[in-house]
Tab-separated table of C-alpha atoms in Angstrom:
chain	number	residue	atom	x	y	z
A	297	UNK	CA	15.189	-1.306	7.533
A	298	UNK	CA	18.219	-2.816	6.119
A	299	UNK	CA	18.297	-3.710	2.341
A	300	UNK	CA	17.622	-6.960	2.709
A	301	UNK	CA	14.558	-6.667	4.710
A	302	UNK	CA	13.608	-3.604	2.219
A	303	UNK	CA	14.198	-6.080	-0.929
A	304	UNK	CA	11.947	-8.863	0.968
A	305	UNK	CA	9.027	-6.378	1.334
A	306	UNK	CA	9.116	-5.013	-2.279
A	307	UNK	CA	8.949	-8.655	-3.566
A	308	UNK	CA	5.851	-9.511	-1.036
A	309	UNK	CA	4.348	-6.789	-2.161
A	310	UNK	CA	4.341	-6.979	-5.948
A	311	UNK	CA	3.163	-10.745	-5.153
A	312	UNK	CA	0.372	-9.745	-2.648
A	313	UNK	CA	-0.696	-6.882	-5.226
A	314	UNK	CA	-0.798	-9.100	-7.904
A	315	UNK	CA	-3.152	-11.413	-5.739
A	316	UNK	CA	-5.491	-8.387	-4.853
A	317	UNK	CA	-5.924	-7.054	-8.333
A	318	UNK	CA	-6.903	-10.936	-9.427
A	319	UNK	CA	-9.990	-10.563	-6.861
A	320	UNK	CA	-10.790	-6.850	-8.152
A	321	UNK	CA	-10.486	-8.434	-11.758
A	322	UNK	CA	-13.292	-11.503	-10.842
A	323	UNK	CA	-15.608	-8.432	-9.222
A	324	UNK	CA	-14.520	-10.658	-5.698
A	325	UNK	CA	-13.872	-7.444	-4.042
A	326	UNK	CA	-14.605	-3.629	-4.214
A	327	UNK	CA	-12.307	-0.667	-5.261
A	328	UNK	CA	-12.856	0.679	-1.420
A	329	UNK	CA	-12.019	-2.905	-0.520
A	330	UNK	CA	-9.158	-3.178	-2.724
A	331	UNK	CA	-7.310	0.084	-1.374
A	332	UNK	CA	-8.023	-1.085	1.907
A	333	UNK	CA	-5.877	-4.348	1.009
A	334	UNK	CA	-3.045	-3.619	-1.170
A	335	UNK	CA	0.397	-2.579	0.013
A	336	UNK	CA	1.967	0.539	-1.625
A	337	UNK	CA	3.947	0.278	-4.708
A	338	UNK	CA	6.267	3.165	-2.333
A	339	UNK	CA	6.894	0.397	0.058
A	340	UNK	CA	10.360	1.620	1.799
A	341	UNK	CA	9.325	5.412	1.442
A	342	UNK	CA	8.635	5.522	5.327
A	343	UNK	CA	11.053	4.347	8.285
A	344	UNK	CA	8.193	1.839	9.326
A	345	UNK	CA	6.706	-0.884	8.086
A	346	UNK	CA	3.918	-0.213	5.315
A	347	UNK	CA	1.106	-2.834	6.133
A	348	UNK	CA	-1.926	-2.796	4.156
A	349	UNK	CA	-4.384	-0.150	5.401
A	350	UNK	CA	-7.209	-2.687	6.482
A	351	UNK	CA	-4.856	-3.635	9.261
A	352	UNK	CA	-4.418	0.286	10.007
A	353	UNK	CA	-7.919	1.189	10.024
A	354	UNK	CA	-9.463	3.267	12.983
A	355	UNK	CA	-5.605	3.653	14.246
A	356	UNK	CA	-4.891	7.681	13.291
A	357	UNK	CA	-8.865	8.214	14.746
A	358	UNK	CA	-7.447	6.309	18.093
A	359	UNK	CA	-4.192	7.752	18.115
A	360	UNK	CA	-6.056	11.033	18.226
A	361	UNK	CA	-8.306	10.294	21.125
A	362	UNK	CA	-5.337	9.056	23.309
A	363	UNK	CA	-3.011	12.615	22.468
A	364	UNK	CA	-6.430	14.307	23.093
A	365	UNK	CA	-6.169	12.270	26.793
A	366	UNK	CA	-2.867	12.722	27.818
A	367	UNK	CA	-2.053	15.893	29.610
A	368	UNK	CA	0.835	15.756	31.533
A	369	UNK	CA	3.958	13.178	30.376
A	370	UNK	CA	5.621	12.357	27.127
A	371	UNK	CA	6.164	8.920	28.392
A	372	UNK	CA	2.742	8.108	29.017
A	373	UNK	CA	1.468	9.117	25.376
A	374	UNK	CA	4.386	7.272	23.760
A	375	UNK	CA	3.446	4.135	25.824
A	376	UNK	CA	0.012	3.928	25.359
A	377	UNK	CA	0.363	4.673	21.287
A	378	UNK	CA	2.951	1.986	21.359
A	379	UNK	CA	0.297	-0.376	23.153
A	380	UNK	CA	-0.813	-1.478	19.701
A	381	UNK	CA	2.050	-1.668	17.280
A	382	UNK	CA	-0.222	-0.974	14.218
A	383	UNK	CA	-0.945	2.095	15.995
A	384	UNK	CA	2.474	3.268	16.023
A	385	UNK	CA	3.023	2.371	12.587
A	386	UNK	CA	0.082	4.256	11.591
A	387	UNK	CA	1.350	7.498	13.307
A	388	UNK	CA	4.836	7.790	11.849
A	389	UNK	CA	3.514	6.657	8.434
A	390	UNK	CA	1.074	9.460	8.863
A	391	UNK	CA	3.326	12.129	10.015
A	392	UNK	CA	6.161	11.303	7.085
A	393	UNK	CA	3.900	10.836	4.373
A	394	UNK	CA	2.067	14.181	5.087
A	395	UNK	CA	5.662	15.412	5.289
A	396	UNK	CA	6.608	14.539	1.827
A	397	UNK	CA	2.990	15.968	0.208
A	398	UNK	CA	3.452	19.207	1.515
A	399	UNK	CA	7.137	19.350	0.697
A	400	UNK	CA	5.936	18.581	-2.862
A	401	UNK	CA	3.339	21.195	-2.853
A	402	UNK	CA	5.680	23.978	-2.322
A	403	UNK	CA	7.209	26.193	-5.097
A	404	UNK	CA	8.817	28.782	-2.928
A	405	UNK	CA	11.534	28.911	-0.371
A	406	UNK	CA	9.565	31.308	2.239
A	407	UNK	CA	6.725	28.751	2.370
A	408	UNK	CA	9.297	26.110	2.462
A	409	UNK	CA	10.967	27.844	5.971
A	410	UNK	CA	7.766	28.024	7.258
A	411	UNK	CA	7.194	24.214	7.004
A	412	UNK	CA	11.094	23.479	8.079
A	413	UNK	CA	10.091	25.966	11.025
A	414	UNK	CA	7.175	23.683	11.984
A	415	UNK	CA	9.259	20.486	11.896
A	416	UNK	CA	12.097	21.403	13.350
A	417	UNK	CA	10.199	22.601	16.576
A	418	UNK	CA	8.103	19.433	16.851
A	419	UNK	CA	10.533	17.122	16.339
A	420	UNK	CA	12.879	19.123	18.673
A	421	UNK	CA	10.079	19.068	21.342
A	422	UNK	CA	9.564	15.287	20.441
A	423	UNK	CA	13.751	14.893	21.370
A	424	UNK	CA	13.304	16.942	24.343
A	425	UNK	CA	10.145	15.023	25.919
A	426	UNK	CA	8.140	18.097	25.900
A	427	UNK	CA	5.762	17.535	23.182
A	428	UNK	CA	2.574	17.492	25.420
A	429	UNK	CA	3.942	21.004	26.814
A	430	UNK	CA	4.693	22.446	24.399
A	431	UNK	CA	1.516	21.411	22.013
A	432	UNK	CA	-1.977	21.240	22.475
A	433	UNK	CA	-2.689	17.882	21.248
A	434	UNK	CA	-6.322	18.091	21.614
A	435	UNK	CA	-6.562	20.232	18.556
A	436	UNK	CA	-5.518	17.472	16.490
A	437	UNK	CA	-8.520	16.670	15.248
A	438	UNK	CA	-8.787	20.077	13.258
A	439	UNK	CA	-5.611	19.321	11.652
A	440	UNK	CA	-6.663	15.758	10.483
A	441	UNK	CA	-10.119	17.062	8.993
A	442	UNK	CA	-8.187	19.987	7.238
A	443	UNK	CA	-5.683	17.381	5.684
A	444	UNK	CA	-8.747	15.348	4.839
A	445	UNK	CA	-9.940	17.981	2.608
A	446	UNK	CA	-6.589	18.785	0.980
A	447	UNK	CA	-6.246	15.342	0.151
A	448	UNK	CA	-9.543	15.053	-1.353
A	449	UNK	CA	-8.931	18.243	-3.398
A	450	UNK	CA	-5.450	17.091	-4.965
A	451	UNK	CA	-7.098	13.457	-5.923
A	452	UNK	CA	-9.902	15.504	-7.476
A	453	UNK	CA	-7.485	17.266	-9.783
A	454	UNK	CA	-6.930	15.734	-13.183
A	455	UNK	CA	-3.426	14.569	-14.052
A	456	UNK	CA	-3.272	16.409	-16.984
A	457	UNK	CA	-4.233	20.226	-16.699
A	458	UNK	CA	-4.799	22.650	-13.997
A	459	UNK	CA	-7.722	23.336	-12.169
A	460	UNK	CA	-7.487	26.948	-11.216
A	461	UNK	CA	-10.871	27.382	-8.512
A	462	UNK	CA	-9.230	23.931	-6.871
A	463	UNK	CA	-5.778	25.227	-6.970
A	464	UNK	CA	-6.883	28.407	-4.832
A	465	UNK	CA	-8.594	26.125	-2.719
A	466	UNK	CA	-5.518	23.830	-1.847
A	467	UNK	CA	-3.982	27.512	-1.210
A	468	UNK	CA	-6.300	28.433	1.030
A	469	UNK	CA	-6.557	25.193	3.098
A	470	UNK	CA	-2.979	25.162	2.995
A	471	UNK	CA	-2.550	28.525	4.608
A	472	UNK	CA	-5.446	27.112	7.369
A	473	UNK	CA	-3.861	24.341	8.213
A	474	UNK	CA	-0.471	26.370	8.804
A	475	UNK	CA	-2.862	29.057	10.537
A	476	UNK	CA	-4.086	25.941	12.870
A	477	UNK	CA	-0.948	24.356	13.437
A	478	UNK	CA	0.962	27.689	14.593
A	479	UNK	CA	-1.780	29.283	16.238
A	480	UNK	CA	-3.879	26.520	17.712
A	481	UNK	CA	-1.965	23.581	18.177
A	482	UNK	CA	1.771	25.113	18.796
A	483	UNK	CA	1.887	27.441	22.421
A	484	UNK	CA	4.906	29.082	20.562
A	485	UNK	CA	4.438	29.124	17.088
A	486	UNK	CA	2.532	32.655	16.769
A	487	UNK	CA	5.799	33.960	15.104
A	488	UNK	CA	6.278	31.334	12.625
A	489	UNK	CA	4.313	32.655	9.655
A	490	UNK	CA	5.935	36.400	10.357
A	491	UNK	CA	8.268	37.381	7.418
A	492	UNK	CA	8.582	40.925	6.995
A	493	UNK	CA	10.254	39.780	3.497
A	494	UNK	CA	7.455	38.347	2.025
A	495	UNK	CA	6.649	39.262	-1.132
A	496	UNK	CA	3.429	37.220	-1.599
A	497	UNK	CA	0.686	35.278	0.273
A	498	UNK	CA	1.591	32.094	2.047
A	499	UNK	CA	1.302	29.307	-0.200
A	500	UNK	CA	0.417	31.476	-3.159
A	501	UNK	CA	2.170	29.590	-5.494
A	502	UNK	CA	1.895	25.590	-5.154
A	503	UNK	CA	3.606	22.841	-7.665
A	504	UNK	CA	1.019	20.334	-9.085
A	505	UNK	CA	3.396	18.464	-11.093
A	506	UNK	CA	3.541	15.270	-8.956
A	507	UNK	CA	-0.147	15.064	-9.781
A	508	UNK	CA	0.608	13.279	-12.445
A	509	UNK	CA	2.759	10.804	-10.674
A	510	UNK	CA	0.811	7.737	-9.633
A	511	UNK	CA	2.504	6.699	-7.078
A	512	UNK	CA	2.268	10.156	-5.621
A	513	UNK	CA	-1.486	9.711	-5.937
A	514	UNK	CA	-1.336	6.365	-4.144
A	515	UNK	CA	0.191	7.867	-1.627
A	516	UNK	CA	-2.945	10.122	-0.893
A	517	UNK	CA	-4.984	7.716	-1.286
A	518	UNK	CA	-4.055	5.672	1.563
A	519	UNK	CA	-2.770	8.676	3.749
A	520	UNK	CA	-6.857	9.656	3.386
A	521	UNK	CA	-8.229	6.081	4.200
A	522	UNK	CA	-5.625	6.144	7.212
A	523	UNK	CA	-7.060	9.469	8.470
A	524	UNK	CA	-10.451	8.838	7.905
A	525	UNK	CA	-11.059	5.053	8.192
A	526	UNK	CA	-12.449	5.115	11.707
A	527	UNK	CA	-14.310	1.666	11.672
A	528	UNK	CA	-12.397	-1.462	11.876
A	529	UNK	CA	-11.795	-3.640	8.596
A	530	UNK	CA	-11.700	-6.733	10.247
A	531	UNK	CA	-14.905	-7.947	7.841
A	532	UNK	CA	-12.863	-6.646	4.893
A	533	UNK	CA	-13.457	-8.540	2.248
A	534	UNK	CA	-17.064	-9.219	2.679
A	535	UNK	CA	-17.167	-11.782	-0.095
A	536	UNK	CA	-16.956	-15.044	1.363
A	537	UNK	CA	-14.686	-16.813	-1.636
A	538	UNK	CA	-12.280	-13.808	-1.491
A	539	UNK	CA	-12.048	-14.318	2.441
A	540	UNK	CA	-11.279	-18.227	1.393
A	541	UNK	CA	-8.848	-17.502	-1.166
A	542	UNK	CA	-6.843	-14.672	0.946
A	543	UNK	CA	-6.669	-17.573	4.038
A	544	UNK	CA	-5.302	-19.913	1.638
A	545	UNK	CA	-3.131	-17.580	0.169
A	546	UNK	CA	-1.616	-16.612	3.472
A	547	UNK	CA	-1.681	-20.078	4.641
A	548	UNK	CA	0.663	-20.805	1.831
A	549	UNK	CA	3.058	-18.500	3.012
A	550	UNK	CA	3.961	-20.848	5.813
A	551	UNK	CA	3.662	-24.000	4.488
A	552	UNK	CA	6.620	-26.139	4.682
A	553	UNK	CA	7.276	-26.991	0.936
A	554	UNK	CA	9.194	-30.233	0.569
A	555	UNK	CA	12.039	-29.616	-2.369
A	556	UNK	CA	11.614	-30.202	-5.672
A	557	UNK	CA	13.758	-33.283	-6.907
A	558	UNK	CA	16.061	-32.580	-9.957
A	559	UNK	CA	14.846	-32.508	-13.089
A	560	UNK	CA	17.014	-35.843	-14.225
A	561	UNK	CA	14.906	-37.617	-11.317
A	562	UNK	CA	11.244	-36.136	-11.949
A	563	UNK	CA	8.996	-38.593	-14.065
A	564	UNK	CA	8.175	-37.628	-17.715
A	565	UNK	CA	4.934	-37.418	-18.809
A	566	UNK	CA	3.070	-36.539	-22.316
A	567	UNK	CA	-0.105	-34.194	-23.258
A	568	UNK	CA	-1.894	-34.942	-26.367
A	569	UNK	CA	-4.115	-32.369	-27.476
A	570	UNK	CA	-6.708	-32.867	-29.902
A	571	UNK	CA	-6.869	-31.311	-33.116
A	572	UNK	CA	-10.303	-30.852	-34.297
A	573	UNK	CA	-11.572	-34.446	-34.099
A	574	UNK	CA	-8.651	-36.290	-34.490
A	575	UNK	CA	-8.897	-39.910	-31.935
A	576	UNK	CA	-5.978	-39.823	-29.273
A	577	UNK	CA	-7.629	-42.828	-27.544
A	578	UNK	CA	-6.977	-46.260	-28.534
A	579	UNK	CA	-7.235	-49.667	-27.710
A	580	UNK	CA	-4.627	-52.188	-27.852
A	581	UNK	CA	-6.156	-53.653	-30.766
A	582	UNK	CA	-5.970	-50.428	-32.501
A	583	UNK	CA	-2.442	-49.451	-31.313
A	584	UNK	CA	-1.022	-52.926	-33.531
A	585	UNK	CA	-3.251	-52.560	-36.211
A	586	UNK	CA	-0.935	-52.453	-39.329
A	587	UNK	CA	-2.235	-49.431	-42.236
A	588	UNK	CA	-1.160	-50.345	-45.879
A	589	UNK	CA	2.245	-49.818	-45.589
A	590	UNK	CA	2.411	-52.438	-42.738
A	591	UNK	CA	3.182	-49.909	-39.929
A	592	UNK	CA	1.208	-49.743	-36.699
A	593	UNK	CA	0.515	-46.778	-34.636
A	594	UNK	CA	2.345	-48.685	-31.737
A	595	UNK	CA	5.396	-49.082	-34.204
A	596	UNK	CA	5.437	-45.228	-34.946
A	597	UNK	CA	5.232	-44.023	-31.884
A	598	UNK	CA	8.063	-46.365	-30.505
A	599	UNK	CA	10.225	-44.997	-33.263
A	600	UNK	CA	9.318	-41.571	-32.236
A	601	UNK	CA	9.084	-41.860	-28.369
A	602	UNK	CA	11.419	-44.948	-27.546
A	603	UNK	CA	12.107	-43.984	-24.051
A	604	UNK	CA	8.364	-43.199	-22.963
A	605	UNK	CA	7.241	-46.370	-24.723
A	606	UNK	CA	9.778	-48.822	-23.737
A	607	UNK	CA	7.732	-49.840	-20.326
A	608	UNK	CA	3.777	-49.607	-22.230
A	609	UNK	CA	1.602	-52.717	-20.823
A	610	UNK	CA	0.715	-53.101	-24.419
A	611	UNK	CA	4.084	-53.527	-26.092
């Protein structure tokens, strides 16, 4: 993505999210619907456009089914994934976001080497168009389940303070995940976890500093939605008024808006704001009626606003 496109996406995401937040503040949508509708604040962190999750709903489960059914050629897998652009976007975003989250949790260099070797093997197979031969893609659903549990645990941890029990669970989940990848999914990954110089258990130490970052937690929420939403989100939001406003907002983005005239060419107008029971509506007789000093309301207004009342019919 070029800088101009990225800037436009950020501007749009800011406006769109403000609009969605206003719907939530008025209770026109629920929290879950809001999560499905917002554009991530981390827009631009991936190599593909990050669409609102409701457009990507059910795409990852669909991609897993496609991967399970393809047995021979990478070309067929890529062709079927790219048949629906949103499925392709969802797959790329999930992969890149998962890597980002995993790397942020790693505290030990030896653990990082494990993830590096898995990533390098995967990307090499993609480059060589041997992904279907080198990986058991029908086992990917096991990985999806593990990541779903991992994300749920990460989001349960409070931003302040460490939950030792949950940290242990996270470490165990990461260990199980690496074993599934290297033993069940990769056909030649058995040696990746072997390290004679390792002084501690794999992922015995994890870094949870990122949990304090709202944008990072938002990534986890979004990724979990992409992994777990199996139904189409075509009816989101349910509220008819919210749907009407969204339709109006979307249509307004494509309207041919006329150019505004120069300020000097605009017709001016005045607004009178009543103060308590102050009268602001006067008849012609009231406007011409003189007070004890011989000054009428109309004369007073003409002196203060000479340009505004020069064409008034009461003058």
